[in-house]
Coordinates of N, CA and C in Angstrom, one line a residue:
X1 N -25.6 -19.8 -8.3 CA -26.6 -19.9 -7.3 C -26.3 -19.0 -6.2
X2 N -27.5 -18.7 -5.3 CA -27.3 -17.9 -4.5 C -26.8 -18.7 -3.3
X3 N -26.1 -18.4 -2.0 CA -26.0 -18.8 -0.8 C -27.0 -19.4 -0.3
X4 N -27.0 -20.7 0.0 CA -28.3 -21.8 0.2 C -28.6 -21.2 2.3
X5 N -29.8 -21.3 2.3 CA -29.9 -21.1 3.8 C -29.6 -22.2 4.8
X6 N -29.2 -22.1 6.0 CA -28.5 -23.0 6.9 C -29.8 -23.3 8.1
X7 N -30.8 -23.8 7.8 CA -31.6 -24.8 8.5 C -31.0 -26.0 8.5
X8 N -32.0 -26.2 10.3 CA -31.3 -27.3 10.4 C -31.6 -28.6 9.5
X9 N -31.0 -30.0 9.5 CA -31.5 -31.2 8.8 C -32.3 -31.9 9.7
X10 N -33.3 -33.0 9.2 CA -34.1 -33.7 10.3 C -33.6 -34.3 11.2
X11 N -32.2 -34.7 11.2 CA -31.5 -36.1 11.9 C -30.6 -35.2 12.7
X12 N -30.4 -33.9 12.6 CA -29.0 -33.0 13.4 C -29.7 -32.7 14.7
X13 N -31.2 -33.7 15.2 CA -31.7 -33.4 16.5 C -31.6 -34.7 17.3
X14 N -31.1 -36.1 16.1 CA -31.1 -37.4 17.0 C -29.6 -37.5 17.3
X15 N -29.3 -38.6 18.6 CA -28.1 -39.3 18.6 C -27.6 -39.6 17.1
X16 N -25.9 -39.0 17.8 CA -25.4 -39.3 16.5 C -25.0 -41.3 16.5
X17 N -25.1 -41.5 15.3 CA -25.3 -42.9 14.9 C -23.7 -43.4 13.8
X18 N -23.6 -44.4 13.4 CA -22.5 -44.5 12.5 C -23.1 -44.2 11.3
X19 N -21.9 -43.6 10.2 CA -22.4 -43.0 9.3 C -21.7 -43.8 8.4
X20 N -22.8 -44.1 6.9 CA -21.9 -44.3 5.6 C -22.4 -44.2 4.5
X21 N -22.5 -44.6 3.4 CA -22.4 -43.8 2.3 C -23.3 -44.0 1.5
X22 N -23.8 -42.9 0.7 CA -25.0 -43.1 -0.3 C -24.6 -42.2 -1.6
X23 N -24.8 -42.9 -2.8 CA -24.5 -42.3 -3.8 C -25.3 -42.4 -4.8
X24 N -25.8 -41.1 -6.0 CA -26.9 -41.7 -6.9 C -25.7 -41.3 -8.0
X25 N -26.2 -41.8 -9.6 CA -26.1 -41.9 -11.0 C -26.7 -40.7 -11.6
X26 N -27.6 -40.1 -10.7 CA -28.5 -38.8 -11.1 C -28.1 -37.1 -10.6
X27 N -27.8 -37.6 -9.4 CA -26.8 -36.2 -8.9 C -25.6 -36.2 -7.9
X28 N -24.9 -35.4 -8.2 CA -23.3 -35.5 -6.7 C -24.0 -34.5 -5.7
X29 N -23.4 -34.9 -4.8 CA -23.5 -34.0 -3.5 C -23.2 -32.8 -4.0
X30 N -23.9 -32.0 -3.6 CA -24.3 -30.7 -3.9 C -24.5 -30.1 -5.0
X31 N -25.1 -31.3 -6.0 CA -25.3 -30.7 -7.8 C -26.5 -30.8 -7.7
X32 N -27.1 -30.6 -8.5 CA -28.6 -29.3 -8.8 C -29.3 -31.0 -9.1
X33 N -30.3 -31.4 -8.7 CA -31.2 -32.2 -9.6 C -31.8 -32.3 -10.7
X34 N -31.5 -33.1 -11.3 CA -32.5 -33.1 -12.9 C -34.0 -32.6 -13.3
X35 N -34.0 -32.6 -14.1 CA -34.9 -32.2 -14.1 C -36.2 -33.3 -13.8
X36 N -35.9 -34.5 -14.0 CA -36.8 -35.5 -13.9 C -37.1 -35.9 -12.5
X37 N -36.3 -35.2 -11.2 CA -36.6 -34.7 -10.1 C -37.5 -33.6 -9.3
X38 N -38.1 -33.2 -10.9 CA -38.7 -32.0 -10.4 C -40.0 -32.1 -10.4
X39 N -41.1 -31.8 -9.9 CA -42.4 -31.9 -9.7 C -43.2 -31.5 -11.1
X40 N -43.2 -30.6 -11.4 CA -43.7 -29.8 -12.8 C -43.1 -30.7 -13.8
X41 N -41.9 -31.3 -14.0 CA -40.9 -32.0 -15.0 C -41.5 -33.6 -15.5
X42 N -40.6 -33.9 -13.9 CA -40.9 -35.5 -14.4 C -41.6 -36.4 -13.0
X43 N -41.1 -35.5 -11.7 CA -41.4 -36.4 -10.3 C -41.0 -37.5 -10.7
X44 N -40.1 -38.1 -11.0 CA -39.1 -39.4 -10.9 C -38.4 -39.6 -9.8
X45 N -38.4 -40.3 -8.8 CA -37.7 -41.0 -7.6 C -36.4 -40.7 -8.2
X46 N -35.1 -40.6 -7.8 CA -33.8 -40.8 -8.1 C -33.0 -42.1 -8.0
X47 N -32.3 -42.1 -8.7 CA -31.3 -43.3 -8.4 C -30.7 -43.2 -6.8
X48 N -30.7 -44.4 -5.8 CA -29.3 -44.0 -4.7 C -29.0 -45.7 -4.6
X49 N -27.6 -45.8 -4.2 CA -27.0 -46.9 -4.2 C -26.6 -46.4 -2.1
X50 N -26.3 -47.3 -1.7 CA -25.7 -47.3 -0.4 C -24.7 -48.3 -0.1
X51 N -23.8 -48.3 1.1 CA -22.5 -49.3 1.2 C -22.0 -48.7 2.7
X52 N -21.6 -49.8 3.4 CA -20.8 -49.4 4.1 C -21.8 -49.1 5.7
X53 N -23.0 -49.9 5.8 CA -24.0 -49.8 7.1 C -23.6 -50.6 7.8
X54 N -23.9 -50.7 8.8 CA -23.9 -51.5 9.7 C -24.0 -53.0 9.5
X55 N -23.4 -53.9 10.0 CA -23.5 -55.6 9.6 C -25.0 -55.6 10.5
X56 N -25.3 -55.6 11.5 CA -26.7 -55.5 11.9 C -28.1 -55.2 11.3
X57 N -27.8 -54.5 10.6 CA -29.1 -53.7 10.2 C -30.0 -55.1 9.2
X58 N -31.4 -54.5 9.5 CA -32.6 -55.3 9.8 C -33.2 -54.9 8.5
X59 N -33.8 -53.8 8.0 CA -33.8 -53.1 7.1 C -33.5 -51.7 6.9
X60 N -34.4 -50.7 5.6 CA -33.7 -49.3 5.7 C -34.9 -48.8 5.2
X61 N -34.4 -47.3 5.5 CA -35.6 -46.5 5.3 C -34.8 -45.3 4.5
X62 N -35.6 -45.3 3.6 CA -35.4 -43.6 2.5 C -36.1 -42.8 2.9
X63 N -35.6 -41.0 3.0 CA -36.5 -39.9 2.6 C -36.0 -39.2 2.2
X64 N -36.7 -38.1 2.0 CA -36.4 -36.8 1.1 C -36.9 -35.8 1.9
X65 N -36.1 -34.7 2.4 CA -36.8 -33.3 3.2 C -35.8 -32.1 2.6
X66 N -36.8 -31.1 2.5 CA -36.2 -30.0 2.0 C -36.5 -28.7 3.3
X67 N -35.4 -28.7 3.9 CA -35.2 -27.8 5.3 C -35.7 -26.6 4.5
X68 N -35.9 -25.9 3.6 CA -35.6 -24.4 3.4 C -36.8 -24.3 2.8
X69 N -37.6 -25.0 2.5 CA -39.2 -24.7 2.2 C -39.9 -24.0 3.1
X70 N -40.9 -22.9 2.7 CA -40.8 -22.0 3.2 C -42.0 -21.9 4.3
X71 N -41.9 -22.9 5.1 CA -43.3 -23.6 5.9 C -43.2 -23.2 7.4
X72 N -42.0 -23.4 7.9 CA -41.6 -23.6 9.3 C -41.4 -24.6 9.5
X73 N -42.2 -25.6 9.1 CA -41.6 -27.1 9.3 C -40.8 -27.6 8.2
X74 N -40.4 -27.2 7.2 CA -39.7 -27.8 6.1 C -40.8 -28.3 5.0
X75 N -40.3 -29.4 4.3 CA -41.6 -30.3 3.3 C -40.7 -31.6 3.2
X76 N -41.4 -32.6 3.2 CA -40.9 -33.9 3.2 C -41.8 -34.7 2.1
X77 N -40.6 -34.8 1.1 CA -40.9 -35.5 -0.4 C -41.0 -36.9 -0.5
X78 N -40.6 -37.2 0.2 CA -40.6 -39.2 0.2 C -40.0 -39.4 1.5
X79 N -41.2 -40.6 2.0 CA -40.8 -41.2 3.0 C -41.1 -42.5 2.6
X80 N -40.5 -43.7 3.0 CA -40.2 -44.8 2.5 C -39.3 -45.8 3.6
X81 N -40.2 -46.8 3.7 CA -39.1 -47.7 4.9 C -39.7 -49.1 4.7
X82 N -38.9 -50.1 5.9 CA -39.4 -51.8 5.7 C -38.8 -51.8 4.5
X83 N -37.6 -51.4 3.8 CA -36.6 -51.8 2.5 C -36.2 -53.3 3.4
X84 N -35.8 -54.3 3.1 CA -35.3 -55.4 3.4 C -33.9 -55.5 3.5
X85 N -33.2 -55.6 4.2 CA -31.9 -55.2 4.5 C -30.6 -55.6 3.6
X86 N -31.7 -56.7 2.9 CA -30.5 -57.3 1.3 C -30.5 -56.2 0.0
X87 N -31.6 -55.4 0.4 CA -31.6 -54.3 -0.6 C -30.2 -53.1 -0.3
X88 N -29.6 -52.6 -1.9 CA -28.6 -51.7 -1.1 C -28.2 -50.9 -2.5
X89 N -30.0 -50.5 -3.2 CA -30.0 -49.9 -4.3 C -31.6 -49.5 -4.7
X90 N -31.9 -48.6 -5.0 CA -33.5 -48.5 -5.5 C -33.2 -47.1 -6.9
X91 N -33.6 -48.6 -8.2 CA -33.4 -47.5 -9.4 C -33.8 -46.5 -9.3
X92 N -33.4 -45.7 -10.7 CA -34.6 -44.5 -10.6 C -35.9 -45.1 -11.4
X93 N -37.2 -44.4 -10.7 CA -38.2 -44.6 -10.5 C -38.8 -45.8 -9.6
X94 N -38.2 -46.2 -8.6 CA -38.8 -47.2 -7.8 C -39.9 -46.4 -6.8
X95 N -39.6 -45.1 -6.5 CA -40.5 -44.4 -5.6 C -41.6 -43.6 -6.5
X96 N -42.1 -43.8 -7.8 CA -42.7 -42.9 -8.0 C -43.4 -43.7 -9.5
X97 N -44.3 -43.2 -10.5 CA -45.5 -43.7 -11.6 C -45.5 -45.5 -10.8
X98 N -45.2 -46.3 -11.9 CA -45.5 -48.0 -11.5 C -44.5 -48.5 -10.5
X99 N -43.8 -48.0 -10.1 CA -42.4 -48.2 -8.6 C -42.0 -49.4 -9.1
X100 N -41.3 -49.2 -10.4 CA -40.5 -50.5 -11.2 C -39.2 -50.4 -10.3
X101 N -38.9 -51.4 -9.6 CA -37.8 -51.6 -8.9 C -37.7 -51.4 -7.6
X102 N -39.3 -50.9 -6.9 CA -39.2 -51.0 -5.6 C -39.7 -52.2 -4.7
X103 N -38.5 -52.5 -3.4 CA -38.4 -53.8 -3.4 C -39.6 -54.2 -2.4
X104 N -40.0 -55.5 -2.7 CA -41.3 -55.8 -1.9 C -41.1 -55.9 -0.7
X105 N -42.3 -55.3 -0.1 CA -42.6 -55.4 1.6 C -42.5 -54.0 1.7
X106 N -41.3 -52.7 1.0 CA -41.4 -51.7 1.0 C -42.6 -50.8 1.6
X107 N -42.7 -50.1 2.3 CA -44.2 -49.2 2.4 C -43.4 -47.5 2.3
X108 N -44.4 -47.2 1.5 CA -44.4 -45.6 1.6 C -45.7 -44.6 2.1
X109 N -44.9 -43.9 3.1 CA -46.0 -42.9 3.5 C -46.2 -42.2 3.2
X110 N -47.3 -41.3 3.6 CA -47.7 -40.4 2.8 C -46.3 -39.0 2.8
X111 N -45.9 -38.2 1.9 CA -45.3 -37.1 1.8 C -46.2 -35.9 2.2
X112 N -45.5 -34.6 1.9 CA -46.3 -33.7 2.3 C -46.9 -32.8 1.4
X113 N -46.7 -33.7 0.1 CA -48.4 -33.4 -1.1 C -49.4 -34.3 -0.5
X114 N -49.5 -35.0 0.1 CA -50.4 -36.1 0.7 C -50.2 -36.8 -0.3
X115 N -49.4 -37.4 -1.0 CA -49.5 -38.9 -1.8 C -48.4 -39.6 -1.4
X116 N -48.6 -41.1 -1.5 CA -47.7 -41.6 -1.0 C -46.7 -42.9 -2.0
X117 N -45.7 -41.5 -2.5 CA -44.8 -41.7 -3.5 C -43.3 -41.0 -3.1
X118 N -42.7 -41.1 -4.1 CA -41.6 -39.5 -4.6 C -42.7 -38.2 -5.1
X119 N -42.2 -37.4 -4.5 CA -42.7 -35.7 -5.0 C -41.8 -35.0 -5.0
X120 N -41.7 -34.7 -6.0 CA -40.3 -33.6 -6.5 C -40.0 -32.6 -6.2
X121 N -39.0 -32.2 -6.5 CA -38.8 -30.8 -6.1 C -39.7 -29.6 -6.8
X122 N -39.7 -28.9 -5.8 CA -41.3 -28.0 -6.4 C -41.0 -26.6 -5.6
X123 N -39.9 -25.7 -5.4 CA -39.5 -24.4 -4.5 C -40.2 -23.3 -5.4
X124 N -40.5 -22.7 -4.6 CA -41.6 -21.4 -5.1 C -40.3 -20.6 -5.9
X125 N -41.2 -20.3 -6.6 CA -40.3 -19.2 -8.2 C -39.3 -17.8 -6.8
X126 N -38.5 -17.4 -7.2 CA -37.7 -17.0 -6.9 C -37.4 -16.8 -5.2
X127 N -37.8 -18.3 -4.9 CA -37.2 -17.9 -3.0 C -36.0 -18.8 -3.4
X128 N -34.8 -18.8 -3.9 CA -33.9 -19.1 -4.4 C -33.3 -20.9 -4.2
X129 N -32.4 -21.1 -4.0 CA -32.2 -22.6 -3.8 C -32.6 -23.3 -2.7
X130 N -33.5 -24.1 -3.0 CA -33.5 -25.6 -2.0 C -32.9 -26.6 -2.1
X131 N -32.1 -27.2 -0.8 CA -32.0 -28.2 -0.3 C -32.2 -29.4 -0.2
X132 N -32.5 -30.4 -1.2 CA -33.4 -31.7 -1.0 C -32.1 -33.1 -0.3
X133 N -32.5 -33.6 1.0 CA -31.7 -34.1 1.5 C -32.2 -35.3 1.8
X134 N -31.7 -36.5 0.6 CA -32.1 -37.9 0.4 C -30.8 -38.0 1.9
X135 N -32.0 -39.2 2.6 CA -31.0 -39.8 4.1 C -31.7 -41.3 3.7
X136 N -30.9 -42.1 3.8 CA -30.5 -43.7 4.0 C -30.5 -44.0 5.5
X137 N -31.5 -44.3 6.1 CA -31.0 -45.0 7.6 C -31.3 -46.6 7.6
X138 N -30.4 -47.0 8.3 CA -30.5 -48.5 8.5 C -30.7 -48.8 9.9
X139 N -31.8 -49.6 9.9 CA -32.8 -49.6 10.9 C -32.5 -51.2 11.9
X140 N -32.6 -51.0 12.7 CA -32.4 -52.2 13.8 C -33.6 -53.7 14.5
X141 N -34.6 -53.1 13.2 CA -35.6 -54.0 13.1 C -36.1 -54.0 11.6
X142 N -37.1 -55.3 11.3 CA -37.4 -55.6 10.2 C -38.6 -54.6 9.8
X143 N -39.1 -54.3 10.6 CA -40.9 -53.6 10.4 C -40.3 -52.6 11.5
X144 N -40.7 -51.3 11.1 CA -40.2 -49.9 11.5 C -41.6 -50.3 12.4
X145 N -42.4 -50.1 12.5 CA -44.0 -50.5 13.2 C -45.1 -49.1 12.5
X146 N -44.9 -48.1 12.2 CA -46.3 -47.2 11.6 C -46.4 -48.0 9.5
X147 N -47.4 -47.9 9.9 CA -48.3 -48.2 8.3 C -48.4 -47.5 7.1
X148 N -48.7 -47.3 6.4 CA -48.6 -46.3 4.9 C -49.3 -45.3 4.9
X149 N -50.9 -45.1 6.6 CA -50.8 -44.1 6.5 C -50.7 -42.6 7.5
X150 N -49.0 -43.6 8.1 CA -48.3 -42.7 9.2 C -48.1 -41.4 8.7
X151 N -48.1 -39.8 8.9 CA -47.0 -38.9 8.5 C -45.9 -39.2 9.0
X152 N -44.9 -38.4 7.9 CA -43.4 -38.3 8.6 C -43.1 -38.2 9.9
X153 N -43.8 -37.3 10.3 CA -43.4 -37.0 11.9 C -43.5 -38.3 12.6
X154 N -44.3 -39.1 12.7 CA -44.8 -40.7 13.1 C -43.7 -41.8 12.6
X155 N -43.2 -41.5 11.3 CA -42.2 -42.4 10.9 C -40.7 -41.5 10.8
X156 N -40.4 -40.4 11.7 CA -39.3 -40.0 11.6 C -39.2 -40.1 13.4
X157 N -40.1 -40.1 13.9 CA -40.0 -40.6 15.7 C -39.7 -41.7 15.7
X158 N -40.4 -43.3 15.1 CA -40.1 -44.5 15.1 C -38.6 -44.4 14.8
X159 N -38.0 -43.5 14.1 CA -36.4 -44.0 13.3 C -35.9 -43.2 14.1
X160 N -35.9 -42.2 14.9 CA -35.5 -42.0 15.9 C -34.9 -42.8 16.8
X161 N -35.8 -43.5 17.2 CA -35.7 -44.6 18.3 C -34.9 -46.1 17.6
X162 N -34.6 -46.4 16.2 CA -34.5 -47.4 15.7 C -33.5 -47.3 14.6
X163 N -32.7 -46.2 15.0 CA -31.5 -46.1 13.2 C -30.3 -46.4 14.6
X164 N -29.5 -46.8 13.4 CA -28.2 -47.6 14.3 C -27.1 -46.8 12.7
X165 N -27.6 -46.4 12.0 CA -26.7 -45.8 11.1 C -27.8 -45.3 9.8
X166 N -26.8 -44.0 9.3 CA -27.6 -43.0 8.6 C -26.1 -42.4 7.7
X167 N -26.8 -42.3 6.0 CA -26.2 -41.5 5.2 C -27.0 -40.6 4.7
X168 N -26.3 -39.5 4.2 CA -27.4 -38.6 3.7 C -26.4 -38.0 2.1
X169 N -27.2 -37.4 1.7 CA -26.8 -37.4 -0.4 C -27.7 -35.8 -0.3
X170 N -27.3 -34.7 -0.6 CA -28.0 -33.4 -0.6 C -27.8 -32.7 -2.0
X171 N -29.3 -32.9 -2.6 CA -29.0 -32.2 -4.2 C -29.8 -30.9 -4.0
X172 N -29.7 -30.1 -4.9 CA -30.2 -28.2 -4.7 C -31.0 -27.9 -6.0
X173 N -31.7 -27.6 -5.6 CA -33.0 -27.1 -6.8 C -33.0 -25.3 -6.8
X174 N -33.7 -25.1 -7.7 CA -33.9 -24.0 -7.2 C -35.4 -23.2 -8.9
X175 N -35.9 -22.2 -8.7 CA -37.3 -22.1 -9.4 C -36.9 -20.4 -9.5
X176 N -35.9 -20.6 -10.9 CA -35.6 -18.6 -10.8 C -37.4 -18.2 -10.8
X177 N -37.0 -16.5 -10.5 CA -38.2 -15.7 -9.8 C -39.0 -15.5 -11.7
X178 N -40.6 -15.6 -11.9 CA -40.7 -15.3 -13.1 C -41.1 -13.7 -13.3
X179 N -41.4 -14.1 -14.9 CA -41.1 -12.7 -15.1 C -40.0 -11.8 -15.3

């Protein structure tokens, strides 16, 4: 793979918060996503497990943003919050076709395909590797307060103001050039 570009991440503009850990069954930190991660493939949510948040925390909120899309603003693949704070796992596929295993009360906003699921990784044919940067924040209230049909920006200000701890898990896609 080529040298991934160094944009920034969404959270390297909030207070820093306590950090701990998120791990999926589907990819390591810095291994390439499956293919059932991929838009064209499968758009399957991923596996992530978490451990180690805050004894406080109220509930949690998942996303997915890919800094290196070629937008100016990035692209944000799943946004997802109001998890229940006894949750501290979402199979794969809870974010995405029948959301077998996503836990009730859960709400997801819309992404930046406008659906409001998992949307895979999808990097234009040869602008080389993307970034996809699943974050775990655990939130200091039960109900984040925007609705299912906040954008990110709306539910990345609210968790702004409302994460008391945040993990992040970074898998790399990439779409060789065709032809």
């Amino acid at each position: 793979m080529t040298e991934l570009k160094q944009r920034p991440l969404p959270h390297d503009f909030h207070p820093p918060v306590l950090s701990f850990k998120v791990t999926s069954e589907d990819f390591e930190e810095g291994g390439t996503l499956k293919d059932a991660q991929v838009h064209a493939e499968g758009n399957i949510s991923p596996h992530l497990r978490w451990e180690g948040f805050p004894p406080e925390t109220k509930s949690f909120a998942v996303t997915c943003y890919d800094p290196d899309a070629p937008t100016g603003s990035g692209f944000w693949h799943w946004v997802l919050f109001d998890i229940p704070a006894s949750v501290t796992e979402l199979p794969v596929g809870a974010g995405s076709g029948k959301f077998e295993g996503l836990p009730e009360g859960a709400v997801h906003a819309r992404n930046d395909y406008g659906t409001k699921d998992f949307g895979g990784a999808a990097p234009p044919p040869g602008d080389g590797p993307h970034r996809y940067v699943f974050t775990v924040y655990a939130v200091d209230q039960e109900k984040l307060g925007p609705d299912a049909d906040a954008s990110p920006a709306v539910v990345g200000f609210n968790l702004r103001f409302h994460t008391i701890g945040r993990a992040q898990l970074i898998g790399e896609y990439e779409n060789p050039a065709e032809g």
